[in-house]
PDB file of C-alpha atoms and ligand atoms in Angstrom:
ATOM      1  CA  UNK V  96      -4.736  62.636  12.568  1.00 61.00           C
ATOM      2  CA  UNK V  97      -3.361  60.548  15.351  1.00 72.00           C
ATOM      3  CA  UNK V  98       0.394  60.490  15.648  1.00 81.00           C
ATOM      4  CA  UNK V  99       1.991  57.168  14.943  1.00 84.00           C
ATOM      5  CA  UNK V 100       4.474  55.581  17.295  1.00 89.00           C
ATOM      6  CA  UNK V 101       7.747  54.168  16.003  1.00 89.00           C
ATOM      7  CA  UNK V 102       6.334  50.695  16.139  1.00 91.00           C
ATOM      8  CA  UNK V 103       3.261  51.726  14.179  1.00 91.00           C
ATOM      9  CA  UNK V 104       5.400  53.382  11.526  1.00 90.00           C
ATOM     10  CA  UNK V 105       7.459  50.243  11.253  1.00 91.00           C
ATOM     11  CA  UNK V 106       4.308  48.170  10.798  1.00 92.00           C
ATOM     12  CA  UNK V 107       2.935  50.687   8.306  1.00 92.00           C
ATOM     13  CA  UNK V 108       5.999  50.560   6.070  1.00 92.00           C
ATOM     14  CA  UNK V 109       6.304  46.810   6.400  1.00 93.00           C
ATOM     15  CA  UNK V 110       2.662  46.389   5.383  1.00 94.00           C
ATOM     16  CA  UNK V 111       3.223  48.661   2.403  1.00 94.00           C
ATOM     17  CA  UNK V 112       6.214  46.677   1.185  1.00 93.00           C
ATOM     18  CA  UNK V 113       4.301  43.429   1.580  1.00 94.00           C
ATOM     19  CA  UNK V 114       1.227  44.792  -0.155  1.00 95.00           C
ATOM     20  CA  UNK V 115       3.389  45.845  -3.066  1.00 95.00           C
ATOM     21  CA  UNK V 116       4.725  42.297  -3.453  1.00 95.00           C
ATOM     22  CA  UNK V 117       1.234  40.840  -3.093  1.00 95.00           C
ATOM     23  CA  UNK V 118      -0.053  43.183  -5.778  1.00 95.00           C
ATOM     24  CA  UNK V 119       2.693  41.921  -8.049  1.00 94.00           C
ATOM     25  CA  UNK V 120       1.513  38.333  -7.492  1.00 94.00           C
ATOM     26  CA  UNK V 121      -2.096  39.404  -7.864  1.00 93.00           C
ATOM     27  CA  UNK V 122      -1.489  41.054 -11.234  1.00 94.00           C
ATOM     28  CA  UNK V 123       0.636  38.139 -12.430  1.00 92.00           C
ATOM     29  CA  UNK V 124      -1.833  35.456 -11.391  1.00 93.00           C
ATOM     30  CA  UNK V 125      -5.135  37.327 -11.397  1.00 92.00           C
ATOM     31  CA  UNK V 126      -5.909  36.590 -15.039  1.00 93.00           C
ATOM     32  CA  UNK V 127      -5.165  32.908 -14.746  1.00 94.00           C
ATOM     33  CA  UNK V 128      -7.209  32.647 -11.560  1.00 94.00           C
ATOM     34  CA  UNK V 129     -10.215  34.364 -13.101  1.00 95.00           C
ATOM     35  CA  UNK V 130     -10.000  32.081 -16.154  1.00 96.00           C
ATOM     36  CA  UNK V 131      -9.853  28.912 -14.059  1.00 96.00           C
ATOM     37  CA  UNK V 132     -12.699  30.135 -11.858  1.00 96.00           C
ATOM     38  CA  UNK V 133     -14.780  30.991 -14.941  1.00 97.00           C
ATOM     39  CA  UNK V 134     -14.110  27.582 -16.500  1.00 96.00           C
ATOM     40  CA  UNK V 135     -15.158  25.843 -13.313  1.00 96.00           C
ATOM     41  CA  UNK V 136     -18.417  27.803 -13.138  1.00 97.00           C
ATOM     42  CA  UNK V 137     -19.163  27.120 -16.795  1.00 97.00           C
ATOM     43  CA  UNK V 138     -18.501  23.399 -16.388  1.00 96.00           C
ATOM     44  CA  UNK V 139     -20.908  23.135 -13.484  1.00 96.00           C
ATOM     45  CA  UNK V 140     -23.493  25.232 -15.274  1.00 96.00           C
ATOM     46  CA  UNK V 141     -23.319  22.947 -18.311  1.00 94.00           C
ATOM     47  CA  UNK V 142     -23.768  19.908 -16.087  1.00 93.00           C
ATOM     48  CA  UNK V 143     -26.719  21.483 -14.231  1.00 91.00           C
ATOM     49  CA  UNK V 144     -28.389  22.400 -17.502  1.00 90.00           C
ATOM     50  CA  UNK V 145     -27.927  18.912 -18.834  1.00 87.00           C
ATOM     51  CA  UNK V 146     -29.618  17.595 -15.747  1.00 83.00           C
ATOM     52  CA  UNK V 147     -32.665  19.689 -16.592  1.00 81.00           C
ATOM     53  CA  UNK V 148     -32.594  18.548 -20.173  1.00 73.00           C
ATOM     54  CA  UNK V 149     -35.520  17.276 -22.092  1.00 62.00           C
ATOM     55  CA  UNK V 150     -34.805  13.542 -22.285  1.00 61.00           C
ATOM     56  CA  UNK V 151     -34.864  13.138 -18.524  1.00 60.00           C
ATOM     57  CA  UNK V 152     -38.144  14.952 -18.120  1.00 59.00           C
ATOM     58  CA  UNK V 153     -39.925  13.927 -21.289  1.00 60.00           C
ATOM     59  CA  UNK V 154     -42.049  10.965 -21.782  1.00 55.00           C
ATOM     60  CA  UNK V 155     -39.145   9.316 -23.539  1.00 55.00           C
ATOM     61  CA  UNK V 156     -37.457   8.666 -20.253  1.00 55.00           C
ATOM     62  CA  UNK V 157     -40.005   5.996 -19.630  1.00 57.00           C
ATOM     63  CA  UNK V 158     -38.749   4.201 -22.675  1.00 58.00           C
ATOM     64  CA  UNK V 159     -36.149   1.679 -21.658  1.00 53.00           C
ATOM     65  CA  UNK V 160     -32.574   2.687 -22.410  1.00 61.00           C
ATOM     66  CA  UNK V 161     -32.922   6.371 -23.336  1.00 62.00           C
ATOM     67  CA  UNK V 162     -32.384   7.529 -19.786  1.00 71.00           C
ATOM     68  CA  UNK V 163     -29.263   5.495 -19.189  1.00 75.00           C
ATOM     69  CA  UNK V 164     -27.746   6.317 -22.603  1.00 80.00           C
ATOM     70  CA  UNK V 165     -28.155  10.030 -21.889  1.00 81.00           C
ATOM     71  CA  UNK V 166     -26.565   9.528 -18.538  1.00 82.00           C
ATOM     72  CA  UNK V 167     -23.595   7.691 -20.005  1.00 86.00           C
ATOM     73  CA  UNK V 168     -23.012   9.843 -23.088  1.00 88.00           C
ATOM     74  CA  UNK V 169     -23.888  13.323 -21.833  1.00 87.00           C
ATOM     75  CA  UNK V 170     -24.202  13.656 -18.075  1.00 88.00           C
ATOM     76  CA  UNK V 171     -21.172  11.625 -16.973  1.00 92.00           C
ATOM     77  CA  UNK V 172     -18.665  13.414 -19.238  1.00 95.00           C
ATOM     78  CA  UNK V 173     -20.061  16.787 -18.161  1.00 94.00           C
ATOM     79  CA  UNK V 174     -19.838  15.842 -14.511  1.00 94.00           C
ATOM     80  CA  UNK V 175     -16.299  14.659 -15.094  1.00 96.00           C
ATOM     81  CA  UNK V 176     -15.393  17.955 -16.768  1.00 96.00           C
ATOM     82  CA  UNK V 177     -16.811  19.839 -13.805  1.00 96.00           C
ATOM     83  CA  UNK V 178     -14.718  17.803 -11.365  1.00 97.00           C
ATOM     84  CA  UNK V 179     -11.584  18.366 -13.434  1.00 97.00           C
ATOM     85  CA  UNK V 180     -12.378  22.074 -13.386  1.00 97.00           C
ATOM     86  CA  UNK V 181     -12.787  21.863  -9.580  1.00 97.00           C
ATOM     87  CA  UNK V 182      -9.318  20.376  -9.234  1.00 97.00           C
ATOM     88  CA  UNK V 183      -7.792  22.956 -11.564  1.00 96.00           C
ATOM     89  CA  UNK V 184      -9.321  25.702  -9.460  1.00 96.00           C
ATOM     90  CA  UNK V 185      -8.172  24.289  -6.152  1.00 97.00           C
ATOM     91  CA  UNK V 186      -4.654  23.747  -7.550  1.00 97.00           C
ATOM     92  CA  UNK V 187      -4.558  27.345  -8.747  1.00 96.00           C
ATOM     93  CA  UNK V 188      -5.772  28.577  -5.352  1.00 96.00           C
ATOM     94  CA  UNK V 189      -3.097  26.582  -3.559  1.00 96.00           C
ATOM     95  CA  UNK V 190      -0.429  27.984  -5.863  1.00 95.00           C
ATOM     96  CA  UNK V 191      -1.825  31.475  -5.381  1.00 95.00           C
ATOM     97  CA  UNK V 192      -1.761  31.059  -1.607  1.00 95.00           C
ATOM     98  CA  UNK V 193       1.861  29.882  -1.699  1.00 96.00           C
ATOM     99  CA  UNK V 194       2.856  32.822  -3.896  1.00 95.00           C
ATOM    100  CA  UNK V 195       1.136  35.255  -1.531  1.00 95.00           C
ATOM    101  CA  UNK V 196       2.997  33.792   1.402  1.00 96.00           C
ATOM    102  CA  UNK V 197       6.248  34.123  -0.496  1.00 96.00           C
ATOM    103  CA  UNK V 198       5.317  37.703  -1.412  1.00 95.00           C
ATOM    104  CA  UNK V 199       4.875  38.443   2.275  1.00 95.00           C
ATOM    105  CA  UNK V 200       8.365  37.130   2.954  1.00 96.00           C
ATOM    106  CA  UNK V 201       9.878  38.987  -0.016  1.00 95.00           C
ATOM    107  CA  UNK V 202       8.120  42.192   0.984  1.00 94.00           C
ATOM    108  CA  UNK V 203       9.525  41.985   4.504  1.00 95.00           C
ATOM    109  CA  UNK V 204      12.974  41.241   3.115  1.00 95.00           C
ATOM    110  CA  UNK V 205      12.790  44.185   0.680  1.00 93.00           C
ATOM    111  CA  UNK V 206      11.716  46.446   3.475  1.00 94.00           C
ATOM    112  CA  UNK V 207      14.480  45.404   5.828  1.00 94.00           C
ATOM    113  CA  UNK V 208      17.142  45.761   3.133  1.00 94.00           C
ATOM    114  CA  UNK V 209      15.876  49.229   2.237  1.00 93.00           C
ATOM    115  CA  UNK V 210      15.768  50.136   5.907  1.00 92.00           C
ATOM    116  CA  UNK V 211      19.335  48.966   6.418  1.00 94.00           C
ATOM    117  CA  UNK V 212      20.456  50.968   3.381  1.00 94.00           C
ATOM    118  CA  UNK V 213      18.729  54.078   4.710  1.00 93.00           C
ATOM    119  CA  UNK V 214      20.374  53.604   8.091  1.00 94.00           C
ATOM    120  CA  UNK V 215      23.835  53.331   6.518  1.00 95.00           C
ATOM    121  CA  UNK V 216      23.135  56.386   4.413  1.00 95.00           C
ATOM    122  CA  UNK V 217      22.066  58.482   7.379  1.00 95.00           C
ATOM    123  CA  UNK V 218      25.115  57.314   9.321  1.00 96.00           C
ATOM    124  CA  UNK V 219      27.326  58.386   6.427  1.00 96.00           C
ATOM    125  CA  UNK V 220      25.534  61.718   6.323  1.00 96.00           C
ATOM    126  CA  UNK V 221      26.024  62.229  10.056  1.00 96.00           C
ATOM    127  CA  UNK V 222      29.693  61.415   9.588  1.00 96.00           C
ATOM    128  CA  UNK V 223      29.987  63.994   6.807  1.00 96.00           C
ATOM    129  CA  UNK V 224      28.347  66.597   9.059  1.00 96.00           C
ATOM    130  CA  UNK V 225      30.764  65.763  11.879  1.00 95.00           C
ATOM    131  CA  UNK V 226      33.699  65.973   9.492  1.00 95.00           C
ATOM    132  CA  UNK V 227      32.491  69.337   8.181  1.00 96.00           C
ATOM    133  CA  UNK V 228      32.119  70.712  11.702  1.00 95.00           C
ATOM    134  CA  UNK V 229      35.598  69.484  12.549  1.00 93.00           C
ATOM    135  CA  UNK V 230      36.991  71.274   9.482  1.00 93.00           C
ATOM    136  CA  UNK V 231      35.115  74.439  10.423  1.00 93.00           C
ATOM    137  CA  UNK V 232      36.538  74.291  13.902  1.00 91.00           C
ATOM    138  CA  UNK V 233      40.076  73.821  12.598  1.00 91.00           C
ATOM    139  CA  UNK V 234      39.665  76.774  10.248  1.00 91.00           C
ATOM    140  CA  UNK V 235      38.369  78.839  13.141  1.00 90.00           C
ATOM    141  CA  UNK V 236      41.352  77.805  15.262  1.00 89.00           C
ATOM    142  CA  UNK V 237      43.752  78.671  12.460  1.00 88.00           C
ATOM    143  CA  UNK V 238      42.443  82.229  12.515  1.00 86.00           C
ATOM    144  CA  UNK V 239      42.314  82.390  16.277  1.00 76.00           C
ATOM    145  CA  UNK V 240      44.547  85.191  17.504  1.00 67.00           C
ATOM    146  CA  UNK V 241      45.195  83.332  20.753  1.00 70.00           C
ATOM    147  CA  UNK V 242      47.502  80.540  19.723  1.00 67.00           C
ATOM    148  CA  UNK V 243      47.783  79.285  23.280  1.00 70.00           C
ATOM    149  CA  UNK V 244      44.193  78.000  23.299  1.00 76.00           C
ATOM    150  CA  UNK V 245      44.275  76.959  19.639  1.00 82.00           C
ATOM    151  CA  UNK V 246      47.622  75.168  19.847  1.00 84.00           C
ATOM    152  CA  UNK V 247      46.444  72.005  21.522  1.00 86.00           C
ATOM    153  CA  UNK V 248      43.624  71.054  19.135  1.00 89.00           C
ATOM    154  CA  UNK V 249      45.746  72.024  16.137  1.00 91.00           C
ATOM    155  CA  UNK V 250      48.619  69.920  17.424  1.00 92.00           C
ATOM    156  CA  UNK V 251      46.254  67.007  18.037  1.00 91.00           C
ATOM    157  CA  UNK V 252      45.011  67.348  14.501  1.00 92.00           C
ATOM    158  CA  UNK V 253      48.560  67.285  13.103  1.00 93.00           C
ATOM    159  CA  UNK V 254      49.452  64.242  15.172  1.00 94.00           C
ATOM    160  CA  UNK V 255      46.323  62.442  14.023  1.00 91.00           C
ATOM    161  CA  UNK V 256      46.886  63.219  10.372  1.00 90.00           C
ATOM    162  CA  UNK V 257      50.651  62.527  10.384  1.00 90.00           C
ATOM    163  CA  UNK V 258      51.122  59.631  12.768  1.00 89.00           C
ATOM    164  CA  UNK V 259      50.339  56.111  11.661  1.00 84.00           C
ATOM    165  CA  UNK V 260      49.684  54.847  15.181  1.00 85.00           C
ATOM    166  CA  UNK V 261      49.072  58.086  17.096  1.00 82.00           C
ATOM    167  CA  UNK V 262      52.183  57.292  19.177  1.00 91.00           C
ATOM    168  CA  UNK V 263      55.144  58.420  17.114  1.00 94.00           C
ATOM    169  CA  UNK V 264      55.768  61.103  14.545  1.00 94.00           C
ATOM    170  CA  UNK V 265      58.677  62.220  12.441  1.00 94.00           C
ATOM    171  CA  UNK V 266      60.328  65.555  13.233  1.00 95.00           C
ATOM    172  CA  UNK V 267      59.504  67.839  10.331  1.00 94.00           C
ATOM    173  CA  UNK V 268      63.118  69.072  10.119  1.00 93.00           C
ATOM    174  CA  UNK V 269      65.456  66.221  11.091  1.00 92.00           C
ATOM    175  CA  UNK V 270      63.045  63.305  10.389  1.00 93.00           C
ATOM    176  CA  UNK V 271      63.921  61.703  13.700  1.00 94.00           C
ATOM    177  CA  UNK V 272      61.112  59.543  15.100  1.00 94.00           C
ATOM    178  CA  UNK V 273      59.841  61.027  18.369  1.00 95.00           C
ATOM    179  CA  UNK V 274      57.002  60.402  20.799  1.00 95.00           C
ATOM    180  CA  UNK V 275      54.003  62.367  19.576  1.00 92.00           C
ATOM    181  CA  UNK V 276      53.364  63.761  23.043  1.00 90.00           C
ATOM    182  CA  UNK V 277      56.867  65.257  23.210  1.00 93.00           C
ATOM    183  CA  UNK V 278      56.730  66.942  19.843  1.00 94.00           C
ATOM    184  CA  UNK V 279      56.624  70.711  19.585  1.00 93.00           C
ATOM    185  CA  UNK V 280      54.150  72.650  17.526  1.00 92.00           C
ATOM    186  CA  UNK V 281      56.281  74.580  15.088  1.00 92.00           C
ATOM    187  CA  UNK V 282      55.598  77.618  12.914  1.00 92.00           C
ATOM    188  CA  UNK V 283      57.475  77.240   9.646  1.00 94.00           C
ATOM    189  CA  UNK V 284      57.369  81.025   9.403  1.00 93.00           C
ATOM    190  CA  UNK V 285      57.356  82.401  12.947  1.00 92.00           C
ATOM    191  CA  UNK V 286      54.417  84.545  14.050  1.00 86.00           C
ATOM    192  CA  UNK V 287      56.889  87.289  14.850  1.00 88.00           C
ATOM    193  CA  UNK V 288      57.900  87.329  11.192  1.00 91.00           C
ATOM    194  CA  UNK V 289      54.445  87.364   9.698  1.00 89.00           C
ATOM    195  CA  UNK V 290      53.553  83.684   9.997  1.00 88.00           C
ATOM    196  CA  UNK V 291      50.094  82.541  10.994  1.00 87.00           C
ATOM    197  CA  UNK V 292      48.378  79.541  12.509  1.00 88.00           C
ATOM    198  CA  UNK V 293      47.214  78.003   9.265  1.00 90.00           C
ATOM    199  CA  UNK V 294      47.827  74.276   9.085  1.00 90.00           C
ATOM    200  CA  UNK V 295      50.120  74.822   6.108  1.00 91.00           C
ATOM    201  CA  UNK V 296      52.396  76.903   8.325  1.00 93.00           C
ATOM    202  CA  UNK V 297      52.358  74.423  11.193  1.00 93.00           C
ATOM    203  CA  UNK V 298      54.614  71.412  11.692  1.00 95.00           C
ATOM    204  CA  UNK V 299      55.592  68.997  14.433  1.00 95.00           C
ATOM    205  CA  UNK V 300      59.247  68.918  15.366  1.00 96.00           C
ATOM    206  CA  UNK V 301      61.513  67.516  18.032  1.00 95.00           C
ATOM    207  CA  UNK V 302      62.390  69.853  20.911  1.00 95.00           C
ATOM    208  CA  UNK V 303      66.055  70.413  19.833  1.00 95.00           C
ATOM    209  CA  UNK V 304      65.028  71.419  16.299  1.00 94.00           C
ATOM    210  CA  UNK V 305      62.381  73.761  17.682  1.00 93.00           C
ATOM    211  CA  UNK V 306      64.843  75.434  20.023  1.00 93.00           C
ATOM    212  CA  UNK V 307      67.630  75.659  17.454  1.00 93.00           C
ATOM    213  CA  UNK V 308      65.328  77.121  14.844  1.00 93.00           C
ATOM    214  CA  UNK V 309      64.292  80.033  17.033  1.00 90.00           C
ATOM    215  CA  UNK V 310      63.117  82.975  14.914  1.00 91.00           C
ATOM    216  CA  UNK V 311      64.377  81.603  11.625  1.00 93.00           C
ATOM    217  CA  UNK V 312      61.999  80.720   8.845  1.00 93.00           C
ATOM    218  CA  UNK V 313      61.825  77.146   7.611  1.00 92.00           C
ATOM    219  CA  UNK V 314      63.986  78.028   4.582  1.00 92.00           C
ATOM    220  CA  UNK V 315      66.637  79.751   6.673  1.00 92.00           C
ATOM    221  CA  UNK V 316      66.750  76.949   9.183  1.00 93.00           C
ATOM    222  CA  UNK V 317      66.954  74.189   6.578  1.00 90.00           C
ATOM    223  CA  UNK V 318      69.743  76.093   4.819  1.00 90.00           C
ATOM    224  CA  UNK V 319      71.617  76.317   8.134  1.00 86.00           C
ATOM    225  CA  UNK V 320      71.013  72.606   8.789  1.00 82.00           C
ATOM    226  CA  UNK V 321      72.434  71.805   5.365  1.00 80.00           C
ATOM    227  CA  UNK V 322      75.523  73.914   6.103  1.00 67.00           C
ATOM    228  CA  UNK V 323      75.940  72.270   9.469  1.00 57.00           C
ATOM    229  CA  UNK V 324      75.899  68.800   7.944  1.00 50.00           C
ATOM    230  CA  UNK V 325      78.487  69.450   5.245  1.00 43.00           C
TER     231      UNK V 325
HETATM  232 ZN1  LIG B1205      64.208  67.427  14.772  1.00 66.72          ZN
END
């Protein structure tokens, strides 16, 4: 089978959507159309048969009056019926044509809406994949034994998740507002005392707090801060 180009696929799906709508019209109007068509054929057949009828061909037609009475009472009404049936058929065909045109429009609209929805869905999926990869990378960095190389992305992550504008963050210990770029990446429990690089053990602090804290754990430091204040 020949491979389809993007444009051909587009046309293929568009055609499908339109055909579906046209089929809907077809099944809704098909019965009515067949009935009207049948009635029109019957009306003309009846008229044709009447034209062949006995009185016109028989010897009686030579008798004055018979011919014209038959014309007036039988042929004319039948001809009239046939013309009415003609109009009914052409009206139905016009309506059918309009509905088909509308179906074409609706089909295209359906297709474009569905296409848009699929696009949004695949974008959302791509976003979820990106988010998952980002999480994987952070988890990898958390376990990385070399904090030096892991520190920057982890710090960036903390800034992004803690700062409202990406510019300023609150010191984890003294709550002072500081420039995000000047914050220090802090281990609540220092590595030297069994702490790790997990996000739960990381915080952003101002430089003074970071220096003052030294090798203390978060609990020890906060206790000391409390003592210092009172
Ligand atoms: Zn501080």
